[in-house]
PDB file of C-alpha atoms in Angstrom:
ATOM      1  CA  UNK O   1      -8.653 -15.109   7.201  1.00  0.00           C
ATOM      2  CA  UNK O   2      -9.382 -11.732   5.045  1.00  0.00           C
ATOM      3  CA  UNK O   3      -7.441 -11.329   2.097  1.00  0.00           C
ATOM      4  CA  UNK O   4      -7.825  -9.070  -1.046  1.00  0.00           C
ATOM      5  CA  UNK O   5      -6.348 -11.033  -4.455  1.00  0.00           C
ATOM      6  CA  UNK O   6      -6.708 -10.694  -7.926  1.00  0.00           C
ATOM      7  CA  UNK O   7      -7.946 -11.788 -10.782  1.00  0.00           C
ATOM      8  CA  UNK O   8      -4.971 -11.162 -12.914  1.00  0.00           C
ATOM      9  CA  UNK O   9      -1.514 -10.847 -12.874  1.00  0.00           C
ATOM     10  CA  UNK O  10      -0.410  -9.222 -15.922  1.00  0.00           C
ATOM     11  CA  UNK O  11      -2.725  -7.317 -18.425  1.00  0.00           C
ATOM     12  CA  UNK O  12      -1.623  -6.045 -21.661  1.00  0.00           C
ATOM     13  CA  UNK O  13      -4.086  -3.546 -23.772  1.00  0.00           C
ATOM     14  CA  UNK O  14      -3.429  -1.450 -26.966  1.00  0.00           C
ATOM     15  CA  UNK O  15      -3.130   2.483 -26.524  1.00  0.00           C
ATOM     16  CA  UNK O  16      -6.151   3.855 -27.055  1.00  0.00           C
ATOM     17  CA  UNK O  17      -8.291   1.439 -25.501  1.00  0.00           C
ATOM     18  CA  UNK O  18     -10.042   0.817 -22.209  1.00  0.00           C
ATOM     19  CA  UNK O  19      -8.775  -1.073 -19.422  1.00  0.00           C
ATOM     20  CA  UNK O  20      -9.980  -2.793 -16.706  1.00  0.00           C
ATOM     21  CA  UNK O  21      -8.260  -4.457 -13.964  1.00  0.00           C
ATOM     22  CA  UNK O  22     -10.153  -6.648 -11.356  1.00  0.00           C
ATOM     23  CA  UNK O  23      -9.856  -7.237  -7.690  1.00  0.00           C
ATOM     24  CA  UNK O  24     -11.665  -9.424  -5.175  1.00  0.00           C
ATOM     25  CA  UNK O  25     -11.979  -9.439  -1.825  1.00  0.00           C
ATOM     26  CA  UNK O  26     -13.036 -11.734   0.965  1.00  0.00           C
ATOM     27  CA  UNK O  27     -13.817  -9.141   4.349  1.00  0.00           C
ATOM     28  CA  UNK O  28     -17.347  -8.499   3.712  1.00  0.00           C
ATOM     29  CA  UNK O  29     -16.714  -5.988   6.608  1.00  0.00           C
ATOM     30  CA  UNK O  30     -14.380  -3.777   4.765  1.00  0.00           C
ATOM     31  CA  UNK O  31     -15.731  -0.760   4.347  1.00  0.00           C
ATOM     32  CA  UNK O  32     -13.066   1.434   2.299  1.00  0.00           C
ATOM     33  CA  UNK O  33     -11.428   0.447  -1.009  1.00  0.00           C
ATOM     34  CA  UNK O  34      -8.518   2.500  -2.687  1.00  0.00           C
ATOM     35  CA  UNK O  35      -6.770   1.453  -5.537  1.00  0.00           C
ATOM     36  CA  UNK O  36      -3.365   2.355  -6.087  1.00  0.00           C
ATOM     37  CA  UNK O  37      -0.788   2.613  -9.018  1.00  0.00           C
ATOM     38  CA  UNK O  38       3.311   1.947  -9.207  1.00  0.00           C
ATOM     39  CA  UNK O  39       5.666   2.924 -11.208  1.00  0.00           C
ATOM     40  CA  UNK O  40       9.307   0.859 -11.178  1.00  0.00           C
ATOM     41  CA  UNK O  41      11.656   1.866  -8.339  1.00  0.00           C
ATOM     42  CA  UNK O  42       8.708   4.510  -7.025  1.00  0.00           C
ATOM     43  CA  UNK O  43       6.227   3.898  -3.994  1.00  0.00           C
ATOM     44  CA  UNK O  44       2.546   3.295  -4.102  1.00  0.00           C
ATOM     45  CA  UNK O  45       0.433   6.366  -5.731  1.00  0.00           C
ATOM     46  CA  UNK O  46      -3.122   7.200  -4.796  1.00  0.00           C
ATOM     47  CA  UNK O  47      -5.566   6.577  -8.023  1.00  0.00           C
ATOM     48  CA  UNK O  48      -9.034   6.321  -6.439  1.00  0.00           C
ATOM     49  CA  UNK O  49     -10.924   5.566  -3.304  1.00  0.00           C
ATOM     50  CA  UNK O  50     -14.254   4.423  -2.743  1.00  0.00           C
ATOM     51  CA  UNK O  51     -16.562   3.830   0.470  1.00  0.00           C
ATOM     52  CA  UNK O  52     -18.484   0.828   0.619  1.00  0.00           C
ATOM     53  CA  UNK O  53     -21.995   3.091   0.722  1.00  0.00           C
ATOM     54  CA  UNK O  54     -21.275   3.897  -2.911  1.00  0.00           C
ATOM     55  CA  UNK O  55     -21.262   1.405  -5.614  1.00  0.00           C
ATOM     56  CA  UNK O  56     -19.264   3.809  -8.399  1.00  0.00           C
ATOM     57  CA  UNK O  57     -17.289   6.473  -8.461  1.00  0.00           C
ATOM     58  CA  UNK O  58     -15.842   8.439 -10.855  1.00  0.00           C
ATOM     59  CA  UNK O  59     -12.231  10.779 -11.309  1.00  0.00           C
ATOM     60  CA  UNK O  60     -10.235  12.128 -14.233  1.00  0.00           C
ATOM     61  CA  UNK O  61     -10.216   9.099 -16.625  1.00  0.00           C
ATOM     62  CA  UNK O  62     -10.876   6.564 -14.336  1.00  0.00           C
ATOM     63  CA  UNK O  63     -13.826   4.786 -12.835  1.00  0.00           C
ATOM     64  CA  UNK O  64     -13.751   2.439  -9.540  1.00  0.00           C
ATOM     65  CA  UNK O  65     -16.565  -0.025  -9.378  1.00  0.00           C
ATOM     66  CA  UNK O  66     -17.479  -1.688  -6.249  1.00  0.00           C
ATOM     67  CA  UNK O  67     -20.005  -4.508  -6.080  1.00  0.00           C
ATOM     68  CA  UNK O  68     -20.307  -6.041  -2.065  1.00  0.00           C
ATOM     69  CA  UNK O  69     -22.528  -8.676  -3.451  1.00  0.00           C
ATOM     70  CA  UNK O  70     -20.068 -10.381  -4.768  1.00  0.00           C
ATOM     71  CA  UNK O  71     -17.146  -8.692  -2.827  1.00  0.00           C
ATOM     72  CA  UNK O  72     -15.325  -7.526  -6.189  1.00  0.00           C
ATOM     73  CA  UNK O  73     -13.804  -4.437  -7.099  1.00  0.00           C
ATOM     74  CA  UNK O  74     -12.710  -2.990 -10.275  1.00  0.00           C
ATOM     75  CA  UNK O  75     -11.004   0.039 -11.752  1.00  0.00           C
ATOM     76  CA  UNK O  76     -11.631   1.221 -15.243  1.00  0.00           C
ATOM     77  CA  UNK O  77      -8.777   3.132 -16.812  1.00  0.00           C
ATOM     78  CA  UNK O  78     -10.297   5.062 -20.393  1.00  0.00           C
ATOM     79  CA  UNK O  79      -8.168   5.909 -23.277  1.00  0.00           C
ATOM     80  CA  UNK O  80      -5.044   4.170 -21.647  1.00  0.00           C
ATOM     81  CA  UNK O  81      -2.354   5.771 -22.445  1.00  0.00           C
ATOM     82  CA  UNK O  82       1.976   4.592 -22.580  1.00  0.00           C
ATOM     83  CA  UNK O  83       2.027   6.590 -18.935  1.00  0.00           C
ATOM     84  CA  UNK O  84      -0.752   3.962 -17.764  1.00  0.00           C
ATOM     85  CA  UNK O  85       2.026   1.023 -17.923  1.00  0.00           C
ATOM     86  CA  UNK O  86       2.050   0.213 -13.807  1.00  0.00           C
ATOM     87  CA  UNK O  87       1.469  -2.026 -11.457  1.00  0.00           C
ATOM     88  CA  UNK O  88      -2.047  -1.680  -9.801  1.00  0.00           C
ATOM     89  CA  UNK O  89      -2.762  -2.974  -6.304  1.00  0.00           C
ATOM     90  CA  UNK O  90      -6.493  -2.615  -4.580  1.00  0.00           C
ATOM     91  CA  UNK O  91      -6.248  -2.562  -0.661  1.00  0.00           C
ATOM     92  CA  UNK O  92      -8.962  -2.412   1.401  1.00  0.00           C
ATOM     93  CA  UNK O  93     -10.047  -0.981   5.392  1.00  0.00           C
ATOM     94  CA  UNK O  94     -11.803  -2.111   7.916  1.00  0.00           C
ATOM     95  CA  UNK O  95     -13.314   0.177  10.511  1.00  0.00           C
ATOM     96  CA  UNK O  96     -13.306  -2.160  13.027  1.00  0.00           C
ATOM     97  CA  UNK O  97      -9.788  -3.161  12.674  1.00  0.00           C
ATOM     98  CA  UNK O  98      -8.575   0.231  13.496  1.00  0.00           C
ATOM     99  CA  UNK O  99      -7.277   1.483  10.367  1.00  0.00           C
ATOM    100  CA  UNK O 100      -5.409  -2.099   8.942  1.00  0.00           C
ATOM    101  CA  UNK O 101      -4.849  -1.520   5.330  1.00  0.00           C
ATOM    102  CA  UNK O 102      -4.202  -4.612   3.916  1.00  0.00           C
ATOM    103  CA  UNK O 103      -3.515  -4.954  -0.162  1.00  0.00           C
ATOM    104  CA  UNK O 104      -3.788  -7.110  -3.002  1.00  0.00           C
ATOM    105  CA  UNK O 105      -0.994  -8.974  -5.038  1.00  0.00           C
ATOM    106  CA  UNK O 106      -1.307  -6.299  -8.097  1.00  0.00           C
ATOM    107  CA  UNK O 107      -1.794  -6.389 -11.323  1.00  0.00           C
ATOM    108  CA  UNK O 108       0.623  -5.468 -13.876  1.00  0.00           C
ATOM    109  CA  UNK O 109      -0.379  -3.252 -16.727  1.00  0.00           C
ATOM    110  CA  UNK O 110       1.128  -2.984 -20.348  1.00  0.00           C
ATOM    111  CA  UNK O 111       0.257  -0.319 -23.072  1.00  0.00           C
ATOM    112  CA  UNK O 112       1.272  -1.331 -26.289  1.00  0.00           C
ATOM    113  CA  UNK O 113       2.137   1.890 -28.602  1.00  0.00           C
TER     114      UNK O 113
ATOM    115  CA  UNK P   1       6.074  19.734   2.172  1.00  0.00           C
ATOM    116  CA  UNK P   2       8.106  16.185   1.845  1.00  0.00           C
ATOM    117  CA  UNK P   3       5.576  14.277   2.682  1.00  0.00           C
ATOM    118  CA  UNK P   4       6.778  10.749   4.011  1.00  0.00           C
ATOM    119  CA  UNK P   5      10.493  10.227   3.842  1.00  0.00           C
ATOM    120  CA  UNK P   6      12.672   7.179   4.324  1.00  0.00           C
ATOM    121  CA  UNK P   7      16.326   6.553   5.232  1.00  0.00           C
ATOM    122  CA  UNK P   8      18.200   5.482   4.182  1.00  0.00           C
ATOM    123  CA  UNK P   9      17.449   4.366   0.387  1.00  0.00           C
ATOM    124  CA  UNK P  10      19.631   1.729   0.500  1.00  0.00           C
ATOM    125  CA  UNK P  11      20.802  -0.494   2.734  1.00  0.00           C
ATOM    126  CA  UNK P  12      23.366  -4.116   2.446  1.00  0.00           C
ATOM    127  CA  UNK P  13      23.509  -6.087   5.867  1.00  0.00           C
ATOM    128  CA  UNK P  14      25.204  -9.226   6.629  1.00  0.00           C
ATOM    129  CA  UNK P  15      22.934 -11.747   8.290  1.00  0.00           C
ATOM    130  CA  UNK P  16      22.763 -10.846  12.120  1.00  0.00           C
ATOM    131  CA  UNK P  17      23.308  -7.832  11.926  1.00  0.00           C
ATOM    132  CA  UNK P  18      21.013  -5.272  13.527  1.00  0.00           C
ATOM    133  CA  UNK P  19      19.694  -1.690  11.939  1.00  0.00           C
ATOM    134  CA  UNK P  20      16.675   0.816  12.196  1.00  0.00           C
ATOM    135  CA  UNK P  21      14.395   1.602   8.976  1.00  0.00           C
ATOM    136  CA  UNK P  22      13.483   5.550   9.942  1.00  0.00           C
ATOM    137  CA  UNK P  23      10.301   7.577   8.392  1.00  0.00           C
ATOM    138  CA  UNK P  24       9.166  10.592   9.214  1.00  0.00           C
ATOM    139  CA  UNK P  25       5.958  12.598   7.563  1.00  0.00           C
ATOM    140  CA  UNK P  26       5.432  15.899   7.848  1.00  0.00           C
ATOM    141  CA  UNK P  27       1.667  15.970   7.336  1.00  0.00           C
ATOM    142  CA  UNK P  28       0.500  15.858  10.984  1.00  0.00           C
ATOM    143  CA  UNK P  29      -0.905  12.428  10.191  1.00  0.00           C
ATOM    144  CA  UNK P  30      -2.207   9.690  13.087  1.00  0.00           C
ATOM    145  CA  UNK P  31      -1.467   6.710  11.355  1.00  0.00           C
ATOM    146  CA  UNK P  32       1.753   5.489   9.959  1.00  0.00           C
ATOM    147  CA  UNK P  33       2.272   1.988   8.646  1.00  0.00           C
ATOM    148  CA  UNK P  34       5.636   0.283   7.681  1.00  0.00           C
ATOM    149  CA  UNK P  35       5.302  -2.831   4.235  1.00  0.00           C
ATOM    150  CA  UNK P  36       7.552  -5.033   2.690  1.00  0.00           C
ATOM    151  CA  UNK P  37       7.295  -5.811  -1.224  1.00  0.00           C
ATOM    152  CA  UNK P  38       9.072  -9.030  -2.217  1.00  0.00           C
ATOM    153  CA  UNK P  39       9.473  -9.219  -6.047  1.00  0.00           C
ATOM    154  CA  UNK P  40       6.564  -9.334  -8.401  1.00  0.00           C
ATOM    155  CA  UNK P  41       4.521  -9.390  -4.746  1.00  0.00           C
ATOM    156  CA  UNK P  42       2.023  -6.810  -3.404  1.00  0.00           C
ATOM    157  CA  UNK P  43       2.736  -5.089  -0.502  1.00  0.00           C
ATOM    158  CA  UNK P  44       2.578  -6.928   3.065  1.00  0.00           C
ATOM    159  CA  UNK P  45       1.821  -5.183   6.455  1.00  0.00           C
ATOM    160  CA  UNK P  46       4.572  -5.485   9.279  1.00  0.00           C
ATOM    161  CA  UNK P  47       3.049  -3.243  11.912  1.00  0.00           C
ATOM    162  CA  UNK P  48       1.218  -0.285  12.184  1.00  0.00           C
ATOM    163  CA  UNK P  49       0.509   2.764  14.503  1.00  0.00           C
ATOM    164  CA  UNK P  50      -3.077   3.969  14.515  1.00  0.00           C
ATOM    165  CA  UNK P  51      -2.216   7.138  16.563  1.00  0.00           C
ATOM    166  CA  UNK P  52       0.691   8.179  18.899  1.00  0.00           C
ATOM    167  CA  UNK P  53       1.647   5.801  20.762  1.00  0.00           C
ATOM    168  CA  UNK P  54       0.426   2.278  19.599  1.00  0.00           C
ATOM    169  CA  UNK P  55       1.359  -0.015  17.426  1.00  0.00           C
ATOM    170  CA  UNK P  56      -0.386  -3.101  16.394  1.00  0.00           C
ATOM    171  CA  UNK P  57       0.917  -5.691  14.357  1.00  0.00           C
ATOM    172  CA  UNK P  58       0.394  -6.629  10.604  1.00  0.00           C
ATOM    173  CA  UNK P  59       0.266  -9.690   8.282  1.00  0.00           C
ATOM    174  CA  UNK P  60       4.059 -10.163   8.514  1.00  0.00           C
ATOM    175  CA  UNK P  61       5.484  -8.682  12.137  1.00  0.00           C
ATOM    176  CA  UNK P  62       7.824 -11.775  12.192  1.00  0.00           C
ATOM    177  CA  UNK P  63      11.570 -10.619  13.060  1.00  0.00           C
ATOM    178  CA  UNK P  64      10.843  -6.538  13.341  1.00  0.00           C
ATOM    179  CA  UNK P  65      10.082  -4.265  15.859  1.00  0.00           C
ATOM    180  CA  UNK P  66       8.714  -0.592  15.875  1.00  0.00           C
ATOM    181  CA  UNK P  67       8.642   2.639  17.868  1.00  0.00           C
ATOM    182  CA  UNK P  68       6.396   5.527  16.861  1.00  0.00           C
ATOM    183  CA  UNK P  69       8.803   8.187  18.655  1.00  0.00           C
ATOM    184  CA  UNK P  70       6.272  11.112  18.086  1.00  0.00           C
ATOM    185  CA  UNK P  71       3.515  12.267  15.888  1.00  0.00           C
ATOM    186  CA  UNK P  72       6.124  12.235  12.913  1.00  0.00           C
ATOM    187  CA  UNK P  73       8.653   9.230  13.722  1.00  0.00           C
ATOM    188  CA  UNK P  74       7.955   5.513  13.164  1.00  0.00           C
ATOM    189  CA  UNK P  75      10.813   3.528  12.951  1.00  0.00           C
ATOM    190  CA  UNK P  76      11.060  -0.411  11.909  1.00  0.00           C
ATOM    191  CA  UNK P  77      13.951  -2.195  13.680  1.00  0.00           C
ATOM    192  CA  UNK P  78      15.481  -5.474  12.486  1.00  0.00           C
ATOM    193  CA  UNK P  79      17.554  -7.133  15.763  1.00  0.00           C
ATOM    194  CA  UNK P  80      18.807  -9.760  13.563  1.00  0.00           C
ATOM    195  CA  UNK P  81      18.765  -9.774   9.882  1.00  0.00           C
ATOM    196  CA  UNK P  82      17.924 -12.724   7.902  1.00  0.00           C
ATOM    197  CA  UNK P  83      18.542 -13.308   3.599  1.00  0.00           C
ATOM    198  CA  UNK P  84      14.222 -13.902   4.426  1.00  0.00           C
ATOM    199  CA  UNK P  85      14.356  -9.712   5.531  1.00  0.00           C
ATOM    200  CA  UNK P  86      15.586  -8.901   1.565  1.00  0.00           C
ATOM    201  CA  UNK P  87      12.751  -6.363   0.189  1.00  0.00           C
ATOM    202  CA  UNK P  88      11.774  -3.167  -0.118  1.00  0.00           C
ATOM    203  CA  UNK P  89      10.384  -1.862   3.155  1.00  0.00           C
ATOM    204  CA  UNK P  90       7.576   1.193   2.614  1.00  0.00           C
ATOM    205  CA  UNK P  91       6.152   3.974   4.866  1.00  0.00           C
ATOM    206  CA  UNK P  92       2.732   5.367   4.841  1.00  0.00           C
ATOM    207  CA  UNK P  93       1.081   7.428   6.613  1.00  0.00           C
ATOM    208  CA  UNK P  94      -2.641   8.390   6.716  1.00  0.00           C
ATOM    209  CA  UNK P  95      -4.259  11.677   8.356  1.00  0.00           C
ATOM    210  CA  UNK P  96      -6.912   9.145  10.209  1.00  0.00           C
ATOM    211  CA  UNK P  97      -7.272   5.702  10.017  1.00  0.00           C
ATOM    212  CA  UNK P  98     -10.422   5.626   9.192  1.00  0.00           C
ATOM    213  CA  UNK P  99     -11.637   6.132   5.229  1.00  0.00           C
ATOM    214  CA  UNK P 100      -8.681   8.236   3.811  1.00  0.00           C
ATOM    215  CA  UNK P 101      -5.678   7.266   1.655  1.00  0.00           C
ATOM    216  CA  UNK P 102      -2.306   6.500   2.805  1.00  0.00           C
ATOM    217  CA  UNK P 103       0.558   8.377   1.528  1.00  0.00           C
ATOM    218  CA  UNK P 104       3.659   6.196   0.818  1.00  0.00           C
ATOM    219  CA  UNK P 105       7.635   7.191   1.058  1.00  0.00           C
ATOM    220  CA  UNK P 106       9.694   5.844  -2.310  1.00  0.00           C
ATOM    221  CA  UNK P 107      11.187   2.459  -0.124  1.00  0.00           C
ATOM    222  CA  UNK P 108      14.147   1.163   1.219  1.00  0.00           C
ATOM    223  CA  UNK P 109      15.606  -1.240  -0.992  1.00  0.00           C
ATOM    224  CA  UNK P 110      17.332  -3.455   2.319  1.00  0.00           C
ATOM    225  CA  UNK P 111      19.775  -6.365   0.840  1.00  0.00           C
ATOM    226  CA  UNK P 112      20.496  -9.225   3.484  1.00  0.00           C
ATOM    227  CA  UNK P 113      23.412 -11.410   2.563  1.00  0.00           C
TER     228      UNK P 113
END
């Protein structure tokens, strides 16, 4: 069956620093990505979407990297900062599924001071 | 705007007993989607409402049921709570379901003992 996973559980970086947390995927027919962050006791946030025509895309600080070869997604947080520390979950679409959003386990992310 | 709300925020049921989860967004959004999050989990689809009156079900639809009352209301029923039903139940709701983030409520936090 489909499922989106990833790589890493936890994921502790220095302030300062770059992060990157990793996601895979295994519906080569998804065609819509968005990664999402959580703070304790809050729902999901919206970080940063990307459509499966596009292989990057940028915002403010952070980059989403999407490579169908391999059916792996990434997000790239820059300069991570103490407000960073989340948990990050990828969930991906399917057109054809009729808007199913289905999400990864998450990956929780430390910033040391 | 409030964008999705849930009621209540917290909930303590003994097993076999019966209640309804409500949301309501205020976004004029087709979609709306109810989750569970177990502990240190990701977030797991229960059933979801592409538009108005369907609903499909998701990953988990196992011991719920839903009614999307309107264009606003989609409500997640449990007939007969189980300890298995403790977690934090999320709504989202999404202005299509094709290619655009979902918007989540802050959670129920349900407690079956």
């Amino acid at each position: 069956g489909e499922s989106v996973g990833l790589h890493l559980p936890t994921l502790s970086v220095q302030e300062g620093d770059n992060s990157i947390i990793n996601c895979a995927y295994s519906n080569s027919a998804s065609d819509y990505f968005i990664w999402y962050k959580q703070e304790s006791g809050k729902g999901p946030q919206f970080i940063i979407d990307i459509r499966s025509n596009m292989d990057k895309r940028q915002g403010q600080r952070v980059t989403v990297l999407l490579n169908k070869t391999v059916k792996h997604l990434s997000l790239q947080i820059a300069a991570t900062q103490p407000g960073d520390s989340a948990v990050y979950f990828c969930a991906e679409n399917n057109y054809n599924q009729g808007g199913k959003l289905i999400f990864g386990q998450g990956t929780e992310l430390s910033v040391k001071p | 705007n409030a964008g999705v709300t849930q009621t209540p925020k917290f909930q303590v049921l003994k097993t076999g007993q019966s209640m309804t989860l409500q949301c309501a967004q205020d976004m004029n959004h087709n979609s709306m989607y109810w989750y569970r999050q177990d502990p240190g989990m990701g977030l797991r689809l229960i059933y979801y409402s592409a538009s108005e009156g369907t609903t499909d079900k998701g990953e988990v639809p196992n011991g719920y049921n839903v009614s999307r009352l309107n264009k606003r209301e989609f409500s997640l029923r449990l007939e007969s709570a189980a300890p298995s039903q403790t977690s934090v139940y999320f709504c989202a709701s999404r202005r299509q379901s094709l290619n655009t983030e979902a918007f989540f409520g802050q959670g129920t936090r349900l407690t079956v003992v």
